Amino acid sequence: MLPSVLTHRTLALNRRQASGRRRSRLAVFSLSITLFLPTLGFGQEVGTITGQVVDETSTAPLTAVQVYLEGTGIGTLTSANGRYILVNVPAGSYTVIAERIGYGTLRQDVTVQAGGTHQVNFAIVEEPLGLDEIVVTGTAGAARRREVGNSISQISLATIDEPITSVDALIQGRGAGITVTENTGQVGGGASIRLRGNVSAAMSNQPLIYVDGIRVRSDGLPKNVPDAGYGGRGPNTAYGPLNDIEPSNIERIEVIKGAAATTLYGTEASAGVIQIFTKRGQVGRPRWTAQIDAGVSHLAKFGPTEGFHGEELVIPANEKAEHGSMDYMYVDPYLDNPAPRYKTTLSVSGGREDIQYFLSGSWNQVEGTLRNDMEDRYSVRGNLTFSPIQGLQVDWNSAFSKNDISQTAAGPNAQGIILNTFRRERNYLGTTDPEVVGRLLEYENNEVINRYITGVTATYAPTAYLTQRLTLGYDVVNQETSSLRPFGFISAPDGIAHNRRWENTTLTLDYVGTFDWRFTEELRSSFSVGGQAVTTEENWVSAYGEDFPGPGDAVVSSAAQTLGFEGRMRIVNGGFFLQELLDFRNKYFLTLGLRVDGNSAFGEDLGLEAYPKASFSYVLSDESFWNPDHGQVKLRAAWGQAGRAPGAFDAVRTWDPVGWGGQPAFQPNNLGNSKLGPERTSEIELGFDGSFFDDRLAMEFTYYSQETSDALFSVRQPPSAGFGGSQLTNVGKIENKGIEFGVNYTILDRRDWGADVGGSVYTNNSKVLDLGGAAEFGMGGRGYIVEGQPVPVLRGFCVTNPNEKAEPIIEADCNYGPNLPTKTFGINTMVRMPYSMNPAVRGEYQGGHYAYNVNDGESYTRGIRWPSCFHAYPDIDSGNISNLTAIERARCIASNANRDFAIYPQDFFKVREITFSAPVPFAVPGANEARVILSARNAIRWQKAKYTFADPETSGGFQRGDTGLNEATHTIGGSIPTAAIYTFSLRLNF
């Protein structure tokens, strides 16, 4: 890829002491595991091969190069100084091979003599295009990049120095067309991921996620909120599906972004696919890696700094708060800022030619900047590769993680700390006294997630022509959420408790067989056939109780009034596919494919659905007329279709069991549609990959055009049918178009000095092409589906004369603009200095989009004196309204205000990472390599709307379910901004 107060403090302290005890037990447990890791034995060996691998152009040493002896079980990886050593090599003649992703492979012959030490050095050549690099995602089997007609973004961990806080952060800003939006400044939250915009107005737009070929849950987990009462009671944070995957275990990530590339994944893949590949063992002696991260999360000032027209925001004396400051929207007394964070990881890998292993363990503790926020997570992973017979390779991958989370009641929650501090003395408590407001911190919200992912992949190649692969995988997520407002709680004096147990399982069965045949010396055929079945089950049960008889350790059953809830859901998707790849002269590649699917969510009269694909790849620079000095160029084109299935019960007529007059009864719910089918997205993709100027300049360009037909829109039903409301129907049509461009240029490439600079451009323009007879409809959060407008468009009342000093002219149904970014720019630079010191910076800009600010909108309409209006209140209080513009009168005078006036532009720029790494200036006993890394994440932020406090990335969603990740319309203002993370790391290799 181109590149706090109050007695609550005692409660928090007790929790942290308990967490410390858990940490000690975990450390002992991790150490016990590593002490008993298997050490594989080797036969008697009598020679040594050593050397160094460098970049041929710059002569700079290269790390993580695999050096091994062909046909033996002996190999290793180079250290940071490019050096390697192969010890105890039997005397004899060998071929030494050096290879690394992004570089060409080199081979040298050597004869090892008993007792001798032999020097074998390599100077390998960088290949930015990596045309012979193997990719897996989107293809029937493993394929060389030169054969693939669509774009694939690949993220290799070997090229990343900074300590990765999460997989979301790893993906963020590292590829054109990939939009990762952080949803909260609290611990435990996940991110929304969009690949080339929204392809659906009704279903999830999160991409599918695979780990080592195993389908895992891709949507967020349910929020911690009771199943009774107001849907915003809780921390209003959704746990992300990628949170359980330890980043240090990842070797690489492949991302395919549209239907042209995801056809073979069928009915559920139109929003793209992310495939994560974890590390494998390598042949050779055990290789240990340890890393210790220590750092802080620091919440920068986030109050508004300007008025609505860019004027300096002056705080009148009568608006200055007694407690807290506008710099932090008055939350200061309830913050732990900065907040510490720690992480330790340890792994070992090694093996013989017939069996290799990778084992790892990690522990991570994060204290949030909000007083009740804490996350304690540990994970273990074991990957085993073995070859029991000739031609058969079996990979067994397993990982378990446990996450214990405590969160502050936040968001637009009248019983939470955030809303009541933002509103100062006009809050629900009528005071800003920390002794009173701080009692809201007695509101406990806890979440425990246990996750186990395991799978076996058997690859059998009995001949050179036939390869078969069978994968069986299982992903199970167990979540327990609970909350307690104890007896005597200031906003619910009699107390409220809830407990919810939720489980999601995903079972994957995947087979593909590939037959390679060469018709002539110039023409090769690769025919693949396969099938896949994915079963997803979701079960949950919850209990809710209120009104406790008195203080104590309350459980739900202690309450005077209790309620119970239960739900079950099962979806089965199965299909088969065919694919033919024709290779002519190793430079012209044509691929044709077809996927046929059935899904239990389809209407009973629908039947099977077919998704075709076609792609073409042409390595222009392999032509005889091409001057090699001009570089390398690959042209590509792809067309394909993929789908998105409706919800489990959308096609079924359903009834709600309700009570009426004390008797059991039913009432109509969903009408049902026996012909309901998937949304179908067709995409065409055109582009090229190029490397020029002696491989110093690498470029990638893609134009894409998607059209989703049979889009699921809500269609109103006639009252005569007996079912009120709407029914999802395949009537709509929407499109996404745009470009993706990435570039990386090596400015300087010498032995001790080097510098790379790169960037990316991504655009997305979406439109509702046809409502199919359905009426325009809202998606929540001021988002609407309107013909001719983006998906969705922010719509509502607006002031048409905002800058005039006059009464506001207000119109209805104004289209503010798209909810998703229409343009994204990325920039990155890395400098290589003497002594292997490497500073790097990476930033990202997103713009062209709008969102509704929940807290601003509520405050305007409720007459709350809001900081962004401070400059206007002196004139309002003195009656000098004529000094104010129309937008100031509309937003700051409650009688004029409308929530829609809090729809703001969301353009922002963040410096995602600033990193400096260097070898330690002292020897670490036993270590082959030791490095220190200093990192700052999200340390610098700029946003266009400086008159609002809200981070444009954070979510204002406060409904049940996992709306924080999958909300149809992204809203803001429900959370504190994301904090900057400053980390010191020590990384050791043994």
PDB file of C-alpha atoms in Angstrom, residues 142-344:
ATOM      1  CA  ALA A 142      -3.768 -17.178  -3.530  1.00  0.00           C
ATOM      2  CA  ALA A 143      -2.905 -14.960  -6.509  1.00  0.00           C
ATOM      3  CA  ARG A 144      -0.043 -12.800  -7.580  1.00  0.00           C
ATOM      4  CA  ARG A 145      -0.777  -9.094  -7.510  1.00  0.00           C
ATOM      5  CA  ARG A 146      -0.067  -8.875 -11.246  1.00  0.00           C
ATOM      6  CA  GLU A 147      -3.034 -11.170 -11.905  1.00  0.00           C
ATOM      7  CA  VAL A 148      -5.592  -9.114  -9.982  1.00  0.00           C
ATOM      8  CA  GLY A 149      -7.729  -6.600 -11.867  1.00  0.00           C
ATOM      9  CA  ASN A 150      -8.973  -4.619  -8.868  1.00  0.00           C
ATOM     10  CA  SER A 151      -7.252  -2.477  -6.266  1.00  0.00           C
ATOM     11  CA  ILE A 152      -6.161  -4.040  -2.987  1.00  0.00           C
ATOM     12  CA  SER A 153      -4.876  -1.965  -0.090  1.00  0.00           C
ATOM     13  CA  GLN A 154      -2.315  -3.846   1.942  1.00  0.00           C
ATOM     14  CA  ILE A 155      -1.002  -2.778   5.349  1.00  0.00           C
ATOM     15  CA  SER A 156       2.131  -4.559   6.505  1.00  0.00           C
ATOM     16  CA  LEU A 157       3.077  -4.348  10.182  1.00  0.00           C
ATOM     17  CA  ALA A 158       6.739  -4.825   9.274  1.00  0.00           C
ATOM     18  CA  THR A 159       6.804  -1.255   7.950  1.00  0.00           C
ATOM     19  CA  ILE A 160       5.138   0.368  10.984  1.00  0.00           C
ATOM     20  CA  ASP A 161       7.145   1.569  13.972  1.00  0.00           C
ATOM     21  CA  GLU A 162       4.563   3.245  16.217  1.00  0.00           C
ATOM     22  CA  PRO A 163       2.831   1.285  18.992  1.00  0.00           C
ATOM     23  CA  ILE A 164      -0.628   0.471  17.670  1.00  0.00           C
ATOM     24  CA  THR A 165      -3.412   1.149  20.173  1.00  0.00           C
ATOM     25  CA  SER A 166      -6.086  -0.791  18.242  1.00  0.00           C
ATOM     26  CA  VAL A 167      -6.801  -2.350  14.861  1.00  0.00           C
ATOM     27  CA  ASP A 168      -9.128   0.578  14.114  1.00  0.00           C
ATOM     28  CA  ALA A 169      -6.187   2.927  14.608  1.00  0.00           C
ATOM     29  CA  LEU A 170      -3.975   0.691  12.480  1.00  0.00           C
ATOM     30  CA  ILE A 171      -6.326   0.982   9.500  1.00  0.00           C
ATOM     31  CA  GLN A 172      -7.162   4.650   9.971  1.00  0.00           C
ATOM     32  CA  GLY A 173      -5.724   6.968   7.351  1.00  0.00           C
ATOM     33  CA  ARG A 174      -3.560   4.314   5.705  1.00  0.00           C
ATOM     34  CA  GLY A 175      -5.388   3.908   2.428  1.00  0.00           C
ATOM     35  CA  ALA A 176      -7.466   5.941   0.020  1.00  0.00           C
ATOM     36  CA  GLY A 177     -11.128   4.949   0.182  1.00  0.00           C
ATOM     37  CA  ILE A 178     -10.909   3.762   3.795  1.00  0.00           C
ATOM     38  CA  THR A 179     -12.749   6.026   6.258  1.00  0.00           C
ATOM     39  CA  VAL A 180     -12.382   5.122   9.924  1.00  0.00           C
ATOM     40  CA  THR A 181     -14.344   7.326  12.333  1.00  0.00           C
ATOM     41  CA  GLU A 182     -13.627   7.187  16.058  1.00  0.00           C
ATOM     42  CA  ASN A 183     -16.949   7.421  17.869  1.00  0.00           C
ATOM     43  CA  THR A 184     -16.074   8.290  21.441  1.00  0.00           C
ATOM     44  CA  GLY A 185     -13.504   9.729  23.771  1.00  0.00           C
ATOM     45  CA  GLN A 186     -14.309   7.023  26.320  1.00  0.00           C
ATOM     46  CA  VAL A 187     -12.551   3.700  26.785  1.00  0.00           C
ATOM     47  CA  GLY A 188     -13.858   0.589  25.050  1.00  0.00           C
ATOM     48  CA  GLY A 189     -15.441   2.322  22.098  1.00  0.00           C
ATOM     49  CA  GLY A 190     -15.181   1.120  18.524  1.00  0.00           C
ATOM     50  CA  ALA A 191     -14.920   2.915  15.207  1.00  0.00           C
ATOM     51  CA  SER A 192     -17.213   3.129  12.207  1.00  0.00           C
ATOM     52  CA  ILE A 193     -15.545   1.881   9.024  1.00  0.00           C
ATOM     53  CA  ARG A 194     -16.786   2.881   5.582  1.00  0.00           C
ATOM     54  CA  LEU A 195     -15.216   1.748   2.331  1.00  0.00           C
ATOM     55  CA  ARG A 196     -16.228   3.995  -0.556  1.00  0.00           C
ATOM     56  CA  GLY A 197     -19.238   5.461   1.219  1.00  0.00           C
ATOM     57  CA  ASN A 198     -22.648   4.073   2.091  1.00  0.00           C
ATOM     58  CA  VAL A 199     -23.976   1.378  -0.226  1.00  0.00           C
ATOM     59  CA  SER A 200     -27.185   0.969   1.769  1.00  0.00           C
ATOM     60  CA  ALA A 201     -29.755   3.258   3.371  1.00  0.00           C
ATOM     61  CA  ALA A 202     -31.298   0.539   5.523  1.00  0.00           C
ATOM     62  CA  MET A 203     -28.661  -2.093   6.345  1.00  0.00           C
ATOM     63  CA  SER A 204     -25.237  -2.032   7.964  1.00  0.00           C
ATOM     64  CA  ASN A 205     -22.448  -0.399   5.979  1.00  0.00           C
ATOM     65  CA  GLN A 206     -19.674  -1.966   8.052  1.00  0.00           C
ATOM     66  CA  PRO A 207     -17.415  -4.187   5.865  1.00  0.00           C
ATOM     67  CA  LEU A 208     -17.105  -7.920   6.395  1.00  0.00           C
ATOM     68  CA  ILE A 209     -14.164  -8.927   8.578  1.00  0.00           C
ATOM     69  CA  TYR A 210     -12.112 -12.102   8.226  1.00  0.00           C
ATOM     70  CA  VAL A 211      -9.281 -13.258  10.481  1.00  0.00           C
ATOM     71  CA  ASP A 212      -7.050 -15.907   8.905  1.00  0.00           C
ATOM     72  CA  GLY A 213      -9.861 -16.841   6.510  1.00  0.00           C
ATOM     73  CA  ILE A 214     -12.481 -17.064   9.272  1.00  0.00           C
ATOM     74  CA  ARG A 215     -15.565 -14.837   9.178  1.00  0.00           C
ATOM     75  CA  VAL A 216     -15.936 -12.932  12.435  1.00  0.00           C
ATOM     76  CA  ARG A 217     -18.526 -10.465  13.655  1.00  0.00           C
ATOM     77  CA  SER A 218     -18.215  -7.152  11.830  1.00  0.00           C
ATOM     78  CA  ASP A 219     -20.922  -5.031  13.512  1.00  0.00           C
ATOM     79  CA  GLY A 220     -20.536  -3.402  16.887  1.00  0.00           C
ATOM     80  CA  LEU A 221     -21.727  -5.057  20.055  1.00  0.00           C
ATOM     81  CA  PRO A 222     -24.948  -3.857  21.701  1.00  0.00           C
ATOM     82  CA  LYS A 223     -24.652  -0.783  23.868  1.00  0.00           C
ATOM     83  CA  ASN A 224     -24.811  -1.032  27.619  1.00  0.00           C
ATOM     84  CA  VAL A 225     -28.356   0.262  28.034  1.00  0.00           C
ATOM     85  CA  PRO A 226     -31.395  -1.309  29.788  1.00  0.00           C
ATOM     86  CA  ASP A 227     -34.158  -2.823  27.691  1.00  0.00           C
ATOM     87  CA  ALA A 228     -36.671  -0.664  29.563  1.00  0.00           C
ATOM     88  CA  GLY A 229     -36.880   3.077  29.986  1.00  0.00           C
ATOM     89  CA  TYR A 230     -35.106   5.745  27.950  1.00  0.00           C
ATOM     90  CA  GLY A 231     -32.679   4.444  25.310  1.00  0.00           C
ATOM     91  CA  GLY A 232     -29.948   6.923  26.265  1.00  0.00           C
ATOM     92  CA  ARG A 233     -29.464   5.750  29.842  1.00  0.00           C
ATOM     93  CA  GLY A 234     -25.911   4.475  29.922  1.00  0.00           C
ATOM     94  CA  PRO A 235     -22.409   5.364  28.713  1.00  0.00           C
ATOM     95  CA  ASN A 236     -23.632   5.582  25.103  1.00  0.00           C
ATOM     96  CA  THR A 237     -20.558   3.812  23.773  1.00  0.00           C
ATOM     97  CA  ALA A 238     -20.558   0.846  21.402  1.00  0.00           C
ATOM     98  CA  TYR A 239     -17.803  -1.772  21.674  1.00  0.00           C
ATOM     99  CA  GLY A 240     -16.135  -2.382  18.326  1.00  0.00           C
ATOM    100  CA  PRO A 241     -15.649  -5.838  16.762  1.00  0.00           C
ATOM    101  CA  LEU A 242     -11.944  -5.223  16.150  1.00  0.00           C
ATOM    102  CA  ASN A 243     -11.173  -4.358  19.785  1.00  0.00           C
ATOM    103  CA  ASP A 244     -10.495  -8.006  20.654  1.00  0.00           C
ATOM    104  CA  ILE A 245      -7.762  -8.505  18.062  1.00  0.00           C
ATOM    105  CA  GLU A 246      -4.291  -7.779  19.389  1.00  0.00           C
ATOM    106  CA  PRO A 247      -2.469  -5.571  16.816  1.00  0.00           C
ATOM    107  CA  SER A 248       0.981  -6.955  17.653  1.00  0.00           C
ATOM    108  CA  ASN A 249      -0.187 -10.395  16.449  1.00  0.00           C
ATOM    109  CA  ILE A 250      -0.974  -9.120  12.953  1.00  0.00           C
ATOM    110  CA  GLU A 251       1.323  -9.685  10.018  1.00  0.00           C
ATOM    111  CA  ARG A 252      -0.679  -7.798   7.411  1.00  0.00           C
ATOM    112  CA  ILE A 253      -4.157  -6.569   6.489  1.00  0.00           C
ATOM    113  CA  GLU A 254      -5.739  -6.672   3.053  1.00  0.00           C
ATOM    114  CA  VAL A 255      -8.688  -4.408   2.221  1.00  0.00           C
ATOM    115  CA  ILE A 256     -10.922  -4.635  -0.843  1.00  0.00           C
ATOM    116  CA  LYS A 257     -13.375  -1.797  -1.098  1.00  0.00           C
ATOM    117  CA  GLY A 258     -16.201  -2.564  -3.480  1.00  0.00           C
ATOM    118  CA  ALA A 259     -18.383  -5.022  -5.347  1.00  0.00           C
ATOM    119  CA  ALA A 260     -15.951  -5.333  -8.238  1.00  0.00           C
ATOM    120  CA  ALA A 261     -13.582  -7.095  -5.855  1.00  0.00           C
ATOM    121  CA  THR A 262     -15.978  -8.758  -3.402  1.00  0.00           C
ATOM    122  CA  THR A 263     -18.172 -10.815  -5.734  1.00  0.00           C
ATOM    123  CA  LEU A 264     -16.852 -14.119  -4.469  1.00  0.00           C
ATOM    124  CA  TYR A 265     -18.046 -13.194  -0.963  1.00  0.00           C
ATOM    125  CA  GLY A 266     -21.617 -12.971  -2.219  1.00  0.00           C
ATOM    126  CA  THR A 267     -24.727 -11.676  -0.563  1.00  0.00           C
ATOM    127  CA  GLU A 268     -23.153  -9.888   2.386  1.00  0.00           C
ATOM    128  CA  ALA A 269     -20.099  -8.215   0.884  1.00  0.00           C
ATOM    129  CA  SER A 270     -21.187  -5.084  -0.992  1.00  0.00           C
ATOM    130  CA  ALA A 271     -19.699  -2.826   1.715  1.00  0.00           C
ATOM    131  CA  GLY A 272     -16.235  -4.360   1.226  1.00  0.00           C
ATOM    132  CA  VAL A 273     -14.036  -6.869   3.017  1.00  0.00           C
ATOM    133  CA  ILE A 274     -11.199  -6.524   5.514  1.00  0.00           C
ATOM    134  CA  GLN A 275      -9.019  -9.603   5.914  1.00  0.00           C
ATOM    135  CA  ILE A 276      -6.557  -9.818   8.806  1.00  0.00           C
ATOM    136  CA  PHE A 277      -3.638 -12.237   8.680  1.00  0.00           C
ATOM    137  CA  THR A 278      -1.911 -13.031  11.950  1.00  0.00           C
ATOM    138  CA  LYS A 279       1.727 -13.977  12.352  1.00  0.00           C
ATOM    139  CA  ARG A 280       3.076 -17.441  11.678  1.00  0.00           C
ATOM    140  CA  GLY A 281       6.043 -19.287  13.043  1.00  0.00           C
ATOM    141  CA  GLN A 282       9.187 -19.444  10.977  1.00  0.00           C
ATOM    142  CA  VAL A 283      11.732 -22.174  10.546  1.00  0.00           C
ATOM    143  CA  GLY A 284      14.624 -21.820  12.931  1.00  0.00           C
ATOM    144  CA  ARG A 285      15.472 -21.341  16.579  1.00  0.00           C
ATOM    145  CA  PRO A 286      12.904 -19.751  18.922  1.00  0.00           C
ATOM    146  CA  ARG A 287      12.674 -16.013  18.359  1.00  0.00           C
ATOM    147  CA  TRP A 288      11.302 -13.962  21.256  1.00  0.00           C
ATOM    148  CA  THR A 289       9.792 -10.508  21.029  1.00  0.00           C
ATOM    149  CA  ALA A 290       8.773  -8.380  23.998  1.00  0.00           C
ATOM    150  CA  GLN A 291       7.348  -4.880  24.130  1.00  0.00           C
ATOM    151  CA  ILE A 292       6.447  -2.643  27.048  1.00  0.00           C
ATOM    152  CA  ASP A 293       4.315   0.443  26.416  1.00  0.00           C
ATOM    153  CA  ALA A 294       3.742   3.131  29.036  1.00  0.00           C
ATOM    154  CA  GLY A 295       1.936   6.333  28.342  1.00  0.00           C
ATOM    155  CA  VAL A 296      -0.855   8.756  29.069  1.00  0.00           C
ATOM    156  CA  SER A 297      -4.079   9.860  27.469  1.00  0.00           C
ATOM    157  CA  HIS A 298      -4.392  13.622  27.566  1.00  0.00           C
ATOM    158  CA  LEU A 299      -7.581  15.487  26.768  1.00  0.00           C
ATOM    159  CA  ALA A 300      -6.757  18.834  25.210  1.00  0.00           C
ATOM    160  CA  LYS A 301      -8.949  21.887  25.688  1.00  0.00           C
ATOM    161  CA  PHE A 302     -12.101  21.505  23.656  1.00  0.00           C
ATOM    162  CA  GLY A 303     -14.459  24.376  24.404  1.00  0.00           C
ATOM    163  CA  PRO A 304     -15.527  26.620  21.479  1.00  0.00           C
ATOM    164  CA  THR A 305     -13.015  29.334  20.581  1.00  0.00           C
ATOM    165  CA  GLU A 306     -14.876  31.471  18.006  1.00  0.00           C
ATOM    166  CA  GLY A 307     -18.261  32.958  17.340  1.00  0.00           C
ATOM    167  CA  PHE A 308     -20.465  31.954  14.418  1.00  0.00           C
ATOM    168  CA  HIS A 309     -18.705  34.365  12.061  1.00  0.00           C
ATOM    169  CA  GLY A 310     -15.129  33.726  13.151  1.00  0.00           C
ATOM    170  CA  GLU A 311     -14.948  36.499  15.737  1.00  0.00           C
ATOM    171  CA  GLU A 312     -13.007  35.935  18.937  1.00  0.00           C
ATOM    172  CA  LEU A 313     -15.134  34.326  21.617  1.00  0.00           C
ATOM    173  CA  VAL A 314     -15.100  36.486  24.751  1.00  0.00           C
ATOM    174  CA  ILE A 315     -16.581  35.102  27.961  1.00  0.00           C
ATOM    175  CA  PRO A 316     -18.609  37.774  29.778  1.00  0.00           C
ATOM    176  CA  ALA A 317     -17.879  38.087  33.491  1.00  0.00           C
ATOM    177  CA  ASN A 318     -21.369  36.901  34.398  1.00  0.00           C
ATOM    178  CA  GLU A 319     -20.869  33.733  32.368  1.00  0.00           C
ATOM    179  CA  LYS A 320     -17.697  32.612  34.065  1.00  0.00           C
ATOM    180  CA  ALA A 321     -18.371  29.399  35.909  1.00  0.00           C
ATOM    181  CA  GLU A 322     -17.674  28.892  39.601  1.00  0.00           C
ATOM    182  CA  HIS A 323     -16.714  25.278  38.965  1.00  0.00           C
ATOM    183  CA  GLY A 324     -14.875  24.091  35.891  1.00  0.00           C
ATOM    184  CA  SER A 325     -13.976  26.142  32.853  1.00  0.00           C
ATOM    185  CA  MET A 326     -15.254  26.579  29.330  1.00  0.00           C
ATOM    186  CA  ASP A 327     -11.894  25.241  28.140  1.00  0.00           C
ATOM    187  CA  TYR A 328     -13.195  21.798  29.050  1.00  0.00           C
ATOM    188  CA  MET A 329     -16.920  22.546  28.844  1.00  0.00           C
ATOM    189  CA  TYR A 330     -16.969  22.569  32.685  1.00  0.00           C
ATOM    190  CA  VAL A 331     -16.092  18.875  32.993  1.00  0.00           C
ATOM    191  CA  ASP A 332     -12.729  19.685  34.659  1.00  0.00           C
ATOM    192  CA  PRO A 333     -13.683  18.558  38.218  1.00  0.00           C
ATOM    193  CA  TYR A 334     -14.620  15.095  36.946  1.00  0.00           C
ATOM    194  CA  LEU A 335     -11.583  14.379  34.801  1.00  0.00           C
ATOM    195  CA  ASP A 336      -8.440  12.380  35.461  1.00  0.00           C
ATOM    196  CA  ASN A 337      -6.311  14.230  32.960  1.00  0.00           C
ATOM    197  CA  PRO A 338      -3.813  12.967  31.990  1.00  0.00           C
ATOM    198  CA  ALA A 339      -4.739   9.333  32.529  1.00  0.00           C
ATOM    199  CA  PRO A 340      -2.180   6.471  32.537  1.00  0.00           C
ATOM    200  CA  ARG A 341      -2.155   3.513  30.193  1.00  0.00           C
ATOM    201  CA  TYR A 342       0.060   0.415  30.103  1.00  0.00           C
ATOM    202  CA  LYS A 343       0.576  -2.509  27.802  1.00  0.00           C
ATOM    203  CA  THR A 344       2.873  -5.541  27.775  1.00  0.00           C
TER     204      THR A 344
END
